[in-house]
PDB file of C-alpha atoms and ligand atoms in Angstrom:
ATOM      1  CA  MET A   1      36.900  -8.061  10.929  1.00 56.00           C
ATOM      2  CA  ASN A   2      34.689  -4.822  12.368  1.00 62.00           C
ATOM      3  CA  LYS A   3      35.412  -1.492  12.027  1.00 65.00           C
ATOM      4  CA  GLY A   4      33.471   0.117  15.398  1.00 70.00           C
ATOM      5  CA  ASP A   5      30.238  -0.980  14.568  1.00 89.00           C
ATOM      6  CA  TRP A   6      30.297  -1.515  10.869  1.00 91.00           C
ATOM      7  CA  PHE A   7      30.580  -5.890   9.768  1.00 91.00           C
ATOM      8  CA  ILE A   8      32.966  -5.565   6.420  1.00 89.00           C
ATOM      9  CA  GLU A   9      33.229  -9.389   4.878  1.00 88.00           C
ATOM     10  CA  GLU A  10      36.609  -8.756   2.873  1.00 83.00           C
ATOM     11  CA  PHE A  11      37.185 -10.472  -0.264  1.00 79.00           C
ATOM     12  CA  GLN A  12      39.886 -11.264  -2.734  1.00 67.00           C
ATOM     13  CA  GLY A  13      42.531 -10.998  -0.822  1.00 70.00           C
ATOM     14  CA  GLN A  14      41.000  -7.602   1.094  1.00 69.00           C
ATOM     15  CA  ALA A  15      40.850  -6.160  -2.269  1.00 78.00           C
ATOM     16  CA  GLY A  16      36.850  -5.671  -1.787  1.00 81.00           C
ATOM     17  CA  ALA A  17      34.450  -5.915   0.978  1.00 84.00           C
ATOM     18  CA  LEU A  18      30.823  -5.884   1.673  1.00 88.00           C
ATOM     19  CA  SER A  19      29.636  -3.731   4.313  1.00 91.00           C
ATOM     20  CA  PHE A  20      26.315  -3.212   6.392  1.00 93.00           C
ATOM     21  CA  LYS A  21      26.227  -1.225  10.390  1.00 95.00           C
ATOM     22  CA  VAL A  22      25.619  -3.724  13.033  1.00 96.00           C
ATOM     23  CA  ASP A  23      22.924  -2.601  14.856  1.00 95.00           C
ATOM     24  CA  GLU A  24      22.556  -5.301  17.910  1.00 96.00           C
ATOM     25  CA  VAL A  25      24.543  -8.341  17.906  1.00 96.00           C
ATOM     26  CA  LEU A  26      22.143 -10.820  19.323  1.00 97.00           C
ATOM     27  CA  PHE A  27      24.454 -14.346  19.376  1.00 98.00           C
ATOM     28  CA  GLU A  28      28.105 -14.782  19.718  1.00 98.00           C
ATOM     29  CA  GLY A  29      28.818 -18.468  19.399  1.00 98.00           C
ATOM     30  CA  GLU A  30      31.719 -21.005  18.650  1.00 98.00           C
ATOM     31  CA  SER A  31      30.307 -24.324  17.260  1.00 98.00           C
ATOM     32  CA  PRO A  32      33.858 -27.929  17.180  1.00 97.00           C
ATOM     33  CA  TYR A  33      33.232 -26.543  13.262  1.00 96.00           C
ATOM     34  CA  GLN A  34      32.475 -22.919  13.114  1.00 96.00           C
ATOM     35  CA  LYS A  35      32.424 -19.247  14.371  1.00 97.00           C
ATOM     36  CA  VAL A  36      28.638 -18.562  14.635  1.00 98.00           C
ATOM     37  CA  LYS A  37      27.472 -14.824  14.559  1.00 97.00           C
ATOM     38  CA  ILE A  38      23.619 -13.370  14.676  1.00 98.00           C
ATOM     39  CA  VAL A  39      23.623  -9.460  14.595  1.00 97.00           C
ATOM     40  CA  LYS A  40      20.506  -7.240  13.264  1.00 97.00           C
ATOM     41  CA  ASN A  41      20.751  -4.963  10.173  1.00 96.00           C
ATOM     42  CA  SER A  42      17.779  -1.937  10.590  1.00 95.00           C
ATOM     43  CA  PHE A  43      17.855  -3.015   6.402  1.00 94.00           C
ATOM     44  CA  PHE A  44      18.763  -6.486   6.583  1.00 95.00           C
ATOM     45  CA  GLY A  45      17.163  -7.286   9.534  1.00 97.00           C
ATOM     46  CA  ASN A  46      18.304 -10.721  11.247  1.00 98.00           C
ATOM     47  CA  VAL A  47      21.658 -11.722   9.543  1.00 97.00           C
ATOM     48  CA  MET A  48      23.735 -14.647  10.238  1.00 98.00           C
ATOM     49  CA  LEU A  49      27.129 -15.206   9.847  1.00 97.00           C
ATOM     50  CA  LEU A  50      29.212 -18.398   9.415  1.00 96.00           C
ATOM     51  CA  ASP A  51      33.084 -17.090  10.003  1.00 94.00           C
ATOM     52  CA  ASP A  52      32.432 -14.551   9.611  1.00 92.00           C
ATOM     53  CA  LEU A  53      30.828 -14.678   6.097  1.00 92.00           C
ATOM     54  CA  VAL A  54      27.431 -13.904   5.055  1.00 94.00           C
ATOM     55  CA  MET A  55      24.734 -16.713   4.815  1.00 95.00           C
ATOM     56  CA  VAL A  56      21.599 -16.062   5.289  1.00 96.00           C
ATOM     57  CA  THR A  57      19.656 -11.971   6.280  1.00 97.00           C
ATOM     58  CA  ASP A  58      16.312 -11.790   6.133  1.00 97.00           C
ATOM     59  CA  LYS A  59      15.484  -9.673   3.621  1.00 96.00           C
ATOM     60  CA  ASP A  60      17.498 -11.877   0.800  1.00 96.00           C
ATOM     61  CA  GLU A  61      16.995 -15.244   2.193  1.00 97.00           C
ATOM     62  CA  PHE A  62      14.285 -16.287  -0.236  1.00 98.00           C
ATOM     63  CA  PHE A  63      16.377 -15.285  -3.631  1.00 98.00           C
ATOM     64  CA  TYR A  64      18.419 -18.119  -2.590  1.00 98.00           C
ATOM     65  CA  HIS A  65      15.899 -20.924  -1.309  1.00 98.00           C
ATOM     66  CA  ASP A  66      13.456 -20.447  -3.859  1.00 98.00           C
ATOM     67  CA  MET A  67      16.083 -20.763  -6.309  1.00 98.00           C
ATOM     68  CA  LEU A  68      18.483 -24.060  -4.811  1.00 98.00           C
ATOM     69  CA  VAL A  69      14.813 -25.863  -4.196  1.00 98.00           C
ATOM     70  CA  HIS A  70      11.796 -25.069  -6.946  1.00 98.00           C
ATOM     71  CA  VAL A  71      14.226 -25.090  -9.876  1.00 98.00           C
ATOM     72  CA  PRO A  72      15.264 -28.982  -9.552  1.00 98.00           C
ATOM     73  CA  MET A  73      11.926 -30.307  -7.764  1.00 98.00           C
ATOM     74  CA  VAL A  74       9.564 -29.412 -10.900  1.00 98.00           C
ATOM     75  CA  CYS A  75      12.786 -31.488 -12.929  1.00 98.00           C
ATOM     76  CA  VAL A  76      11.466 -34.412 -11.060  1.00 98.00           C
ATOM     77  CA  ASP A  77       8.755 -36.136 -11.480  1.00 94.00           C
ATOM     78  CA  ASN A  78       6.519 -36.609  -8.369  1.00 95.00           C
ATOM     79  CA  PRO A  79       9.012 -35.789  -5.702  1.00 98.00           C
ATOM     80  CA  GLU A  80       8.243 -37.609  -2.554  1.00 98.00           C
ATOM     81  CA  ASN A  81      11.469 -37.972  -0.718  1.00 98.00           C
ATOM     82  CA  VAL A  82      14.305 -35.205  -0.866  1.00 98.00           C
ATOM     83  CA  LEU A  83      17.551 -34.724   1.051  1.00 98.00           C
ATOM     84  CA  ILE A  84      18.676 -31.132   1.716  1.00 98.00           C
ATOM     85  CA  ILE A  85      23.221 -31.209   2.552  1.00 98.00           C
ATOM     86  CA  GLY A  86      23.593 -28.528   5.094  1.00 98.00           C
ATOM     87  CA  GLY A  87      21.016 -25.803   5.204  1.00 98.00           C
ATOM     88  CA  GLY A  88      20.269 -25.707   9.092  1.00 98.00           C
ATOM     89  CA  ASP A  89      18.545 -22.555   8.816  1.00 98.00           C
ATOM     90  CA  GLY A  90      15.090 -24.462   7.791  1.00 98.00           C
ATOM     91  CA  GLY A  91      14.848 -22.362   4.241  1.00 98.00           C
ATOM     92  CA  SER A  92      15.462 -25.051   1.992  1.00 98.00           C
ATOM     93  CA  VAL A  93      13.082 -27.513   4.132  1.00 98.00           C
ATOM     94  CA  ARG A  94      10.408 -24.851   3.696  1.00 98.00           C
ATOM     95  CA  GLU A  95      10.873 -24.248   0.195  1.00 98.00           C
ATOM     96  CA  VAL A  96      10.397 -28.041  -0.056  1.00 98.00           C
ATOM     97  CA  LEU A  97       7.350 -28.446   1.860  1.00 98.00           C
ATOM     98  CA  LYS A  98       5.690 -25.977  -0.529  1.00 98.00           C
ATOM     99  CA  HIS A  99       5.680 -28.710  -3.299  1.00 98.00           C
ATOM    100  CA  GLN A 100       2.318 -31.352  -2.982  1.00 94.00           C
ATOM    101  CA  GLY A 101       3.135 -34.838  -3.043  1.00 95.00           C
ATOM    102  CA  VAL A 102       6.280 -34.394  -0.453  1.00 98.00           C
ATOM    103  CA  LYS A 103       6.171 -37.653   1.865  1.00 98.00           C
ATOM    104  CA  ARG A 104       9.665 -36.940   3.347  1.00 98.00           C
ATOM    105  CA  VAL A 105      12.620 -34.599   3.976  1.00 98.00           C
ATOM    106  CA  VAL A 106      15.957 -35.381   5.517  1.00 98.00           C
ATOM    107  CA  LEU A 107      17.871 -31.819   6.549  1.00 98.00           C
ATOM    108  CA  CYS A 108      21.100 -33.569   7.162  1.00 98.00           C
ATOM    109  CA  GLU A 109      23.178 -30.307   8.652  1.00 98.00           C
ATOM    110  CA  ILE A 110      26.356 -31.017  10.604  1.00 98.00           C
ATOM    111  CA  ASP A 111      26.396 -28.111  13.334  1.00 98.00           C
ATOM    112  CA  LYS A 112      23.792 -28.425  15.969  1.00 98.00           C
ATOM    113  CA  MET A 113      24.192 -24.658  16.408  1.00 98.00           C
ATOM    114  CA  VAL A 114      23.253 -23.572  13.425  1.00 98.00           C
ATOM    115  CA  ILE A 115      19.530 -25.166  13.837  1.00 98.00           C
ATOM    116  CA  ASP A 116      19.743 -24.208  17.326  1.00 98.00           C
ATOM    117  CA  VAL A 117      20.690 -20.119  16.642  1.00 98.00           C
ATOM    118  CA  ALA A 118      17.983 -20.550  13.925  1.00 98.00           C
ATOM    119  CA  ARG A 119      15.549 -21.633  15.751  1.00 98.00           C
ATOM    120  CA  LYS A 120      15.378 -19.107  17.919  1.00 98.00           C
ATOM    121  CA  TYR A 121      16.406 -16.210  15.287  1.00 98.00           C
ATOM    122  CA  PHE A 122      14.991 -17.212  12.173  1.00 98.00           C
ATOM    123  CA  PRO A 123      11.473 -18.372  12.836  1.00 97.00           C
ATOM    124  CA  ASP A 124      10.169 -17.742   9.389  1.00 96.00           C
ATOM    125  CA  LEU A 125      12.844 -20.538   8.003  1.00 97.00           C
ATOM    126  CA  SER A 126      12.746 -23.045  10.991  1.00 97.00           C
ATOM    127  CA  ASN A 127       9.814 -23.628  12.312  1.00 95.00           C
ATOM    128  CA  CYS A 128       9.190 -26.248   9.436  1.00 97.00           C
ATOM    129  CA  LEU A 129      11.378 -28.259  10.835  1.00 98.00           C
ATOM    130  CA  ASP A 130       8.516 -29.507  12.685  1.00 97.00           C
ATOM    131  CA  ASP A 131       6.487 -30.756  10.089  1.00 98.00           C
ATOM    132  CA  LYS A 132       5.583 -34.314  10.261  1.00 98.00           C
ATOM    133  CA  ARG A 133       7.419 -34.972   7.081  1.00 98.00           C
ATOM    134  CA  VAL A 134      10.559 -33.722   8.593  1.00 98.00           C
ATOM    135  CA  GLU A 135      13.606 -35.952   9.912  1.00 98.00           C
ATOM    136  CA  VAL A 136      16.615 -33.839  11.365  1.00 98.00           C
ATOM    137  CA  MET A 137      20.036 -34.910  11.405  1.00 98.00           C
ATOM    138  CA  VAL A 138      23.077 -33.807  12.895  1.00 98.00           C
ATOM    139  CA  ALA A 139      25.275 -35.341  10.673  1.00 98.00           C
ATOM    140  CA  ASP A 140      28.615 -34.762   7.967  1.00 98.00           C
ATOM    141  CA  GLY A 141      26.796 -35.487   5.108  1.00 98.00           C
ATOM    142  CA  ILE A 142      29.903 -36.962   3.088  1.00 96.00           C
ATOM    143  CA  LYS A 143      29.128 -39.486   5.530  1.00 97.00           C
ATOM    144  CA  TYR A 144      25.301 -39.827   5.439  1.00 98.00           C
ATOM    145  CA  ILE A 145      25.088 -40.022   1.793  1.00 98.00           C
ATOM    146  CA  LYS A 146      27.391 -42.827   1.838  1.00 97.00           C
ATOM    147  CA  GLU A 147      24.877 -44.686   3.400  1.00 97.00           C
ATOM    148  CA  HIS A 148      21.967 -44.044   1.150  1.00 97.00           C
ATOM    149  CA  LYS A 149      21.679 -45.251  -2.320  1.00 97.00           C
ATOM    150  CA  ASN A 150      18.409 -44.936  -4.804  1.00 98.00           C
ATOM    151  CA  GLU A 151      16.947 -43.267  -1.715  1.00 98.00           C
ATOM    152  CA  PHE A 152      16.227 -39.374  -2.459  1.00 98.00           C
ATOM    153  CA  ASP A 153      14.139 -37.999  -5.375  1.00 98.00           C
ATOM    154  CA  CYS A 154      15.737 -34.667  -5.105  1.00 98.00           C
ATOM    155  CA  ILE A 155      18.908 -34.305  -3.189  1.00 98.00           C
ATOM    156  CA  CYS A 156      19.715 -30.054  -2.006  1.00 98.00           C
ATOM    157  CA  VAL A 157      23.280 -29.654  -1.235  1.00 98.00           C
ATOM    158  CA  ASP A 158      23.259 -26.542   0.647  1.00 98.00           C
ATOM    159  CA  SER A 159      26.372 -25.507   1.992  1.00 95.00           C
ATOM    160  CA  THR A 160      28.727 -22.972   3.114  1.00 91.00           C
ATOM    161  CA  ASP A 161      31.756 -21.944   0.841  1.00 90.00           C
ATOM    162  CA  PRO A 162      34.280 -24.926  -0.216  1.00 88.00           C
ATOM    163  CA  ILE A 163      36.161 -23.957   3.100  1.00 83.00           C
ATOM    164  CA  GLY A 164      36.501 -25.843   6.491  1.00 85.00           C
ATOM    165  CA  PRO A 165      33.329 -29.010   6.492  1.00 88.00           C
ATOM    166  CA  ALA A 166      32.353 -28.029   3.238  1.00 92.00           C
ATOM    167  CA  VAL A 167      35.511 -28.419   1.484  1.00 91.00           C
ATOM    168  CA  GLY A 168      34.198 -32.977   1.142  1.00 95.00           C
ATOM    169  CA  LEU A 169      31.154 -31.324  -0.294  1.00 97.00           C
ATOM    170  CA  PHE A 170      32.364 -30.056  -3.739  1.00 97.00           C
ATOM    171  CA  THR A 171      34.169 -33.326  -4.975  1.00 97.00           C
ATOM    172  CA  PRO A 172      33.395 -35.618  -8.172  1.00 97.00           C
ATOM    173  CA  GLU A 173      33.770 -37.953  -5.325  1.00 97.00           C
ATOM    174  CA  PHE A 174      31.135 -36.765  -3.535  1.00 98.00           C
ATOM    175  CA  TYR A 175      28.708 -36.136  -6.728  1.00 98.00           C
ATOM    176  CA  GLY A 176      29.583 -39.718  -7.575  1.00 98.00           C
ATOM    177  CA  TYR A 177      27.878 -40.700  -3.665  1.00 98.00           C
ATOM    178  CA  VAL A 178      24.803 -37.833  -4.667  1.00 98.00           C
ATOM    179  CA  LYS A 179      24.435 -39.524  -7.581  1.00 98.00           C
ATOM    180  CA  ASP A 180      24.555 -43.219  -6.032  1.00 98.00           C
ATOM    181  CA  ALA A 181      21.226 -41.418  -3.558  1.00 98.00           C
ATOM    182  CA  LEU A 182      19.299 -40.684  -6.313  1.00 98.00           C
ATOM    183  CA  ARG A 183      16.476 -42.836  -7.707  1.00 98.00           C
ATOM    184  CA  VAL A 184      16.606 -43.084 -11.572  1.00 98.00           C
ATOM    185  CA  GLY A 185      15.298 -39.472 -12.724  1.00 98.00           C
ATOM    186  CA  GLY A 186      16.378 -37.827  -9.740  1.00 98.00           C
ATOM    187  CA  VAL A 187      17.649 -34.533  -9.468  1.00 98.00           C
ATOM    188  CA  MET A 188      21.018 -32.550  -7.384  1.00 98.00           C
ATOM    189  CA  SER A 189      20.975 -28.677  -6.688  1.00 98.00           C
ATOM    190  CA  ALA A 190      24.057 -27.738  -5.007  1.00 98.00           C
ATOM    191  CA  GLN A 191      24.854 -23.737  -4.655  1.00 97.00           C
ATOM    192  CA  THR A 192      28.353 -23.060  -6.718  1.00 96.00           C
ATOM    193  CA  GLU A 193      29.688 -19.746  -5.375  1.00 93.00           C
ATOM    194  CA  SER A 194      30.499 -16.453  -7.683  1.00 93.00           C
ATOM    195  CA  PRO A 195      30.563 -16.762 -11.221  1.00 95.00           C
ATOM    196  CA  SER A 196      31.278 -12.331 -10.520  1.00 90.00           C
ATOM    197  CA  TRP A 197      34.407 -13.086  -7.826  1.00 85.00           C
ATOM    198  CA  THR A 198      34.971 -16.593  -8.488  1.00 90.00           C
ATOM    199  CA  LEU A 199      34.856 -17.628 -11.980  1.00 94.00           C
ATOM    200  CA  GLU A 200      37.254 -20.036 -11.909  1.00 94.00           C
ATOM    201  CA  ARG A 201      35.784 -21.447  -8.367  1.00 94.00           C
ATOM    202  CA  VAL A 202      32.884 -21.846 -10.465  1.00 97.00           C
ATOM    203  CA  VAL A 203      33.955 -23.561 -13.523  1.00 97.00           C
ATOM    204  CA  GLY A 204      35.548 -26.060 -11.535  1.00 97.00           C
ATOM    205  CA  ILE A 205      32.494 -26.960  -9.030  1.00 97.00           C
ATOM    206  CA  ARG A 206      30.661 -27.687 -12.269  1.00 98.00           C
ATOM    207  CA  LYS A 207      33.461 -29.481 -13.583  1.00 97.00           C
ATOM    208  CA  ASN A 208      33.213 -31.879 -10.857  1.00 98.00           C
ATOM    209  CA  ILE A 209      29.590 -32.141 -10.693  1.00 98.00           C
ATOM    210  CA  GLU A 210      29.630 -33.485 -15.209  1.00 98.00           C
ATOM    211  CA  ALA A 211      32.428 -35.459 -13.819  1.00 98.00           C
ATOM    212  CA  ALA A 212      29.500 -37.652 -11.579  1.00 98.00           C
ATOM    213  CA  PHE A 213      26.995 -37.226 -13.336  1.00 98.00           C
ATOM    214  CA  GLY A 214      27.922 -36.835 -16.613  1.00 98.00           C
ATOM    215  CA  ASN A 215      25.835 -33.460 -17.168  1.00 98.00           C
ATOM    216  CA  ALA A 216      26.119 -30.332 -15.238  1.00 98.00           C
ATOM    217  CA  TYR A 217      24.030 -27.171 -15.571  1.00 98.00           C
ATOM    218  CA  LEU A 218      24.483 -23.565 -14.396  1.00 98.00           C
ATOM    219  CA  TYR A 219      22.280 -21.135 -13.569  1.00 98.00           C
ATOM    220  CA  LEU A 220      22.601 -18.040 -11.384  1.00 98.00           C
ATOM    221  CA  CYS A 221      20.691 -15.925  -9.289  1.00 97.00           C
ATOM    222  CA  PRO A 222      21.212 -12.281  -8.248  1.00 96.00           C
ATOM    223  CA  ILE A 223      21.772 -12.556  -4.390  1.00 94.00           C
ATOM    224  CA  PRO A 224      21.789  -8.405  -3.013  1.00 90.00           C
ATOM    225  CA  CYS A 225      23.720 -10.448   0.564  1.00 89.00           C
ATOM    226  CA  TYR A 226      26.398 -12.028  -0.706  1.00 87.00           C
ATOM    227  CA  PRO A 227      29.716 -10.931  -2.624  1.00 81.00           C
ATOM    228  CA  SER A 228      29.277  -8.988  -5.387  1.00 84.00           C
ATOM    229  CA  GLY A 229      25.758 -10.112  -5.361  1.00 90.00           C
ATOM    230  CA  LEU A 230      25.413 -12.399  -8.355  1.00 94.00           C
ATOM    231  CA  TRP A 231      25.689 -16.558  -7.239  1.00 96.00           C
ATOM    232  CA  SER A 232      25.725 -19.543  -9.697  1.00 98.00           C
ATOM    233  CA  PHE A 233      24.272 -22.832  -9.060  1.00 98.00           C
ATOM    234  CA  ALA A 234      24.349 -25.719 -10.779  1.00 98.00           C
ATOM    235  CA  LEU A 235      21.971 -28.993 -11.360  1.00 98.00           C
ATOM    236  CA  GLY A 236      23.482 -32.676 -11.802  1.00 98.00           C
ATOM    237  CA  MET A 237      20.363 -35.057 -13.504  1.00 98.00           C
ATOM    238  CA  LYS A 238      20.201 -38.791 -13.028  1.00 98.00           C
ATOM    239  CA  SER A 239      18.094 -38.699 -16.489  1.00 96.00           C
ATOM    240  CA  ASP A 240      18.232 -38.035 -19.954  1.00 96.00           C
ATOM    241  CA  LYS A 241      15.743 -34.650 -19.134  1.00 97.00           C
ATOM    242  CA  ASP A 242      16.393 -31.031 -19.623  1.00 98.00           C
ATOM    243  CA  PRO A 243      15.981 -28.569 -16.957  1.00 98.00           C
ATOM    244  CA  VAL A 244      14.927 -26.250 -19.223  1.00 98.00           C
ATOM    245  CA  LYS A 245      12.584 -28.187 -22.200  1.00 98.00           C
ATOM    246  CA  ASP A 246      11.268 -30.892 -19.742  1.00 98.00           C
ATOM    247  CA  PHE A 247      10.444 -28.919 -16.753  1.00 98.00           C
ATOM    248  CA  ASN A 248       7.184 -29.449 -15.330  1.00 98.00           C
ATOM    249  CA  ILE A 249       5.416 -26.108 -16.739  1.00 98.00           C
ATOM    250  CA  GLU A 250       2.338 -26.589 -14.321  1.00 97.00           C
ATOM    251  CA  ARG A 251       3.722 -27.700 -10.891  1.00 98.00           C
ATOM    252  CA  SER A 252       6.117 -24.385 -11.735  1.00 98.00           C
ATOM    253  CA  GLN A 253       3.096 -22.101 -11.839  1.00 98.00           C
ATOM    254  CA  ILE A 254       1.703 -23.823  -8.834  1.00 98.00           C
ATOM    255  CA  VAL A 255       4.329 -23.146  -6.175  1.00 98.00           C
ATOM    256  CA  ALA A 256       5.596 -19.833  -8.254  1.00 98.00           C
ATOM    257  CA  LYS A 257       1.683 -18.449  -6.118  1.00 98.00           C
ATOM    258  CA  GLN A 258       3.878 -19.171  -2.822  1.00 98.00           C
ATOM    259  CA  CYS A 259       7.317 -17.876  -3.795  1.00 98.00           C
ATOM    260  CA  LYS A 260       8.319 -13.771  -3.976  1.00 98.00           C
ATOM    261  CA  TYR A 261      11.597 -14.438  -6.217  1.00 98.00           C
ATOM    262  CA  TYR A 262      10.502 -18.165  -8.566  1.00 98.00           C
ATOM    263  CA  ASN A 263       8.196 -18.632 -11.439  1.00 98.00           C
ATOM    264  CA  PRO A 264       8.057 -20.797 -14.664  1.00 98.00           C
ATOM    265  CA  GLU A 265      10.000 -17.547 -16.950  1.00 98.00           C
ATOM    266  CA  ILE A 266      13.063 -16.966 -13.855  1.00 98.00           C
ATOM    267  CA  HIS A 267      13.261 -20.622 -13.962  1.00 98.00           C
ATOM    268  CA  LYS A 268      14.136 -20.882 -17.919  1.00 98.00           C
ATOM    269  CA  ALA A 269      15.522 -17.479 -17.773  1.00 98.00           C
ATOM    270  CA  ALA A 270      18.241 -18.086 -14.920  1.00 98.00           C
ATOM    271  CA  PHE A 271      19.827 -20.633 -17.286  1.00 98.00           C
ATOM    272  CA  CYS A 272      21.268 -18.302 -20.161  1.00 98.00           C
ATOM    273  CA  LEU A 273      24.270 -17.105 -18.949  1.00 98.00           C
ATOM    274  CA  PRO A 274      26.413 -14.374 -20.016  1.00 97.00           C
ATOM    275  CA  ASN A 275      29.282 -14.966 -22.613  1.00 98.00           C
ATOM    276  CA  PHE A 276      32.297 -14.192 -19.962  1.00 97.00           C
ATOM    277  CA  ILE A 277      30.502 -17.446 -18.549  1.00 97.00           C
ATOM    278  CA  ARG A 278      29.742 -19.620 -21.702  1.00 97.00           C
ATOM    279  CA  ASP A 279      33.391 -18.651 -22.507  1.00 97.00           C
ATOM    280  CA  ALA A 280      34.590 -20.300 -19.122  1.00 97.00           C
ATOM    281  CA  LEU A 281      33.017 -23.101 -19.672  1.00 95.00           C
ATOM    282  CA  LYS A 282      34.291 -24.278 -23.135  1.00 90.00           C
TER     283      LYS A 282
HETATM  284  N1  LIG B 301      21.042 -21.544   3.323  1.00 87.62           N
HETATM  285  C1  LIG B 301      22.088 -20.500   3.592  1.00 87.62           C
HETATM  286  C2  LIG B 301      21.993 -18.988   2.420  1.00 87.62           C
HETATM  287  O1  LIG B 301      20.422 -18.882   2.370  1.00 87.62           O
HETATM  288  O2  LIG B 301      23.276 -19.707   2.167  1.00 87.62           O
HETATM  289  C3  LIG B 301      23.519 -20.469   4.112  1.00 87.62           C
HETATM  290  C4  LIG B 301      23.401 -22.032   3.912  1.00 87.62           C
HETATM  291  S1  LIG B 301      23.589 -22.761   5.538  1.00 87.62           S
HETATM  292  C5  LIG B 301      23.838 -21.873   6.809  1.00 87.62           C
HETATM  293  C6  LIG B 301      24.658 -24.077   5.282  1.00 87.62           C
HETATM  294  C7  LIG B 301      25.233 -24.610   5.805  1.00 87.62           C
HETATM  295  O3  LIG B 301      26.345 -25.922   5.193  1.00 87.62           O
HETATM  296  C8  LIG B 301      26.064 -24.359   7.713  1.00 87.62           C
HETATM  297  O4  LIG B 301      24.752 -24.618   8.300  1.00 87.62           O
HETATM  298  C9  LIG B 301      27.617 -25.534   7.766  1.00 87.62           C
HETATM  299  O5  LIG B 301      27.323 -25.801   9.753  1.00 87.62           O
HETATM  300  C10 LIG B 301      27.038 -26.559   7.118  1.00 87.62           C
HETATM  301  N2  LIG B 301      28.125 -27.486   6.504  1.00 87.62           N
HETATM  302  C11 LIG B 301      29.044 -27.675   5.869  1.00 87.62           C
HETATM  303  N3  LIG B 301      29.807 -28.272   5.806  1.00 87.62           N
HETATM  304  C12 LIG B 301      28.846 -29.565   6.288  1.00 87.62           C
HETATM  305  C13 LIG B 301      28.799 -30.861   6.173  1.00 87.62           C
HETATM  306  N4  LIG B 301      29.907 -31.449   5.522  1.00 87.62           N
HETATM  307  N5  LIG B 301      27.485 -31.499   6.130  1.00 87.62           N
HETATM  308  C14 LIG B 301      26.810 -31.139   6.439  1.00 87.62           C
HETATM  309  N6  LIG B 301      26.112 -29.447   6.635  1.00 87.62           N
HETATM  310  C15 LIG B 301      27.755 -28.849   6.178  1.00 87.62           C
END
């Protein structure tokens, strides 16, 4: 919804909203999957909107991409093969390539229009897609994952919210296929929505991950441009490792030198949950 030259992202049934001034509309289109819009804002820079929901901004994309990628990657011994489901802007792929030893990153994004606009309006995120270790697939992650067993060391589910083509990326069945696609010792991370605005949704997603993996580790990160500013992620681990006690501190310190948000202390602190979330997860 817009009001004059202000963009308004409503949530909680119009009870609340996130809003910012639109200085310029850079792109507006409709793919077979969603409305795609790129707008310019003097504070956030370029902003990608999918079905009028904020997806990524120049200003604060690193919070999300750092935490979706580096937390699982340092919980895996020697990750070489990585899969990103969704993530058509390229930010998650860029972060994966910061890990020495990565040989192959597959990006499985359903909507080619997202990749095309990211290449034009978010070069800092999408330039990495031309790296020779990257394979870009325009495909449905729900289908792709069923065709790849025991292939990946780390899988990051970098999806839109559980609506439209992404609904199937939050089910126990899907997480079961993700587990099958991981090698033993592999780790999945997924964005799991806002624990302050939609706690019941977060609890449900975590339950689905636990049903598939036998474990699910929720962790938090502030994301200024998302509703409420507080976001959650979760790990599913195909091992009996603990993501806080057993992560590779050396690799964490090395990659942290290239990050604006992630570091070993943030890694550990992210898994500390406030009482209202702990109680809801019981
Ligand atoms: N990485 C961004 C961020 O900072 O939050 C936002 C996420 S990214 C833009 C979400 C992507 O998931 C979208 O490009 C959308 O097209 C893609 N997607 C949704 N459902 C999908 C599916 N079933 N398979 C593959 N990609 C999907």
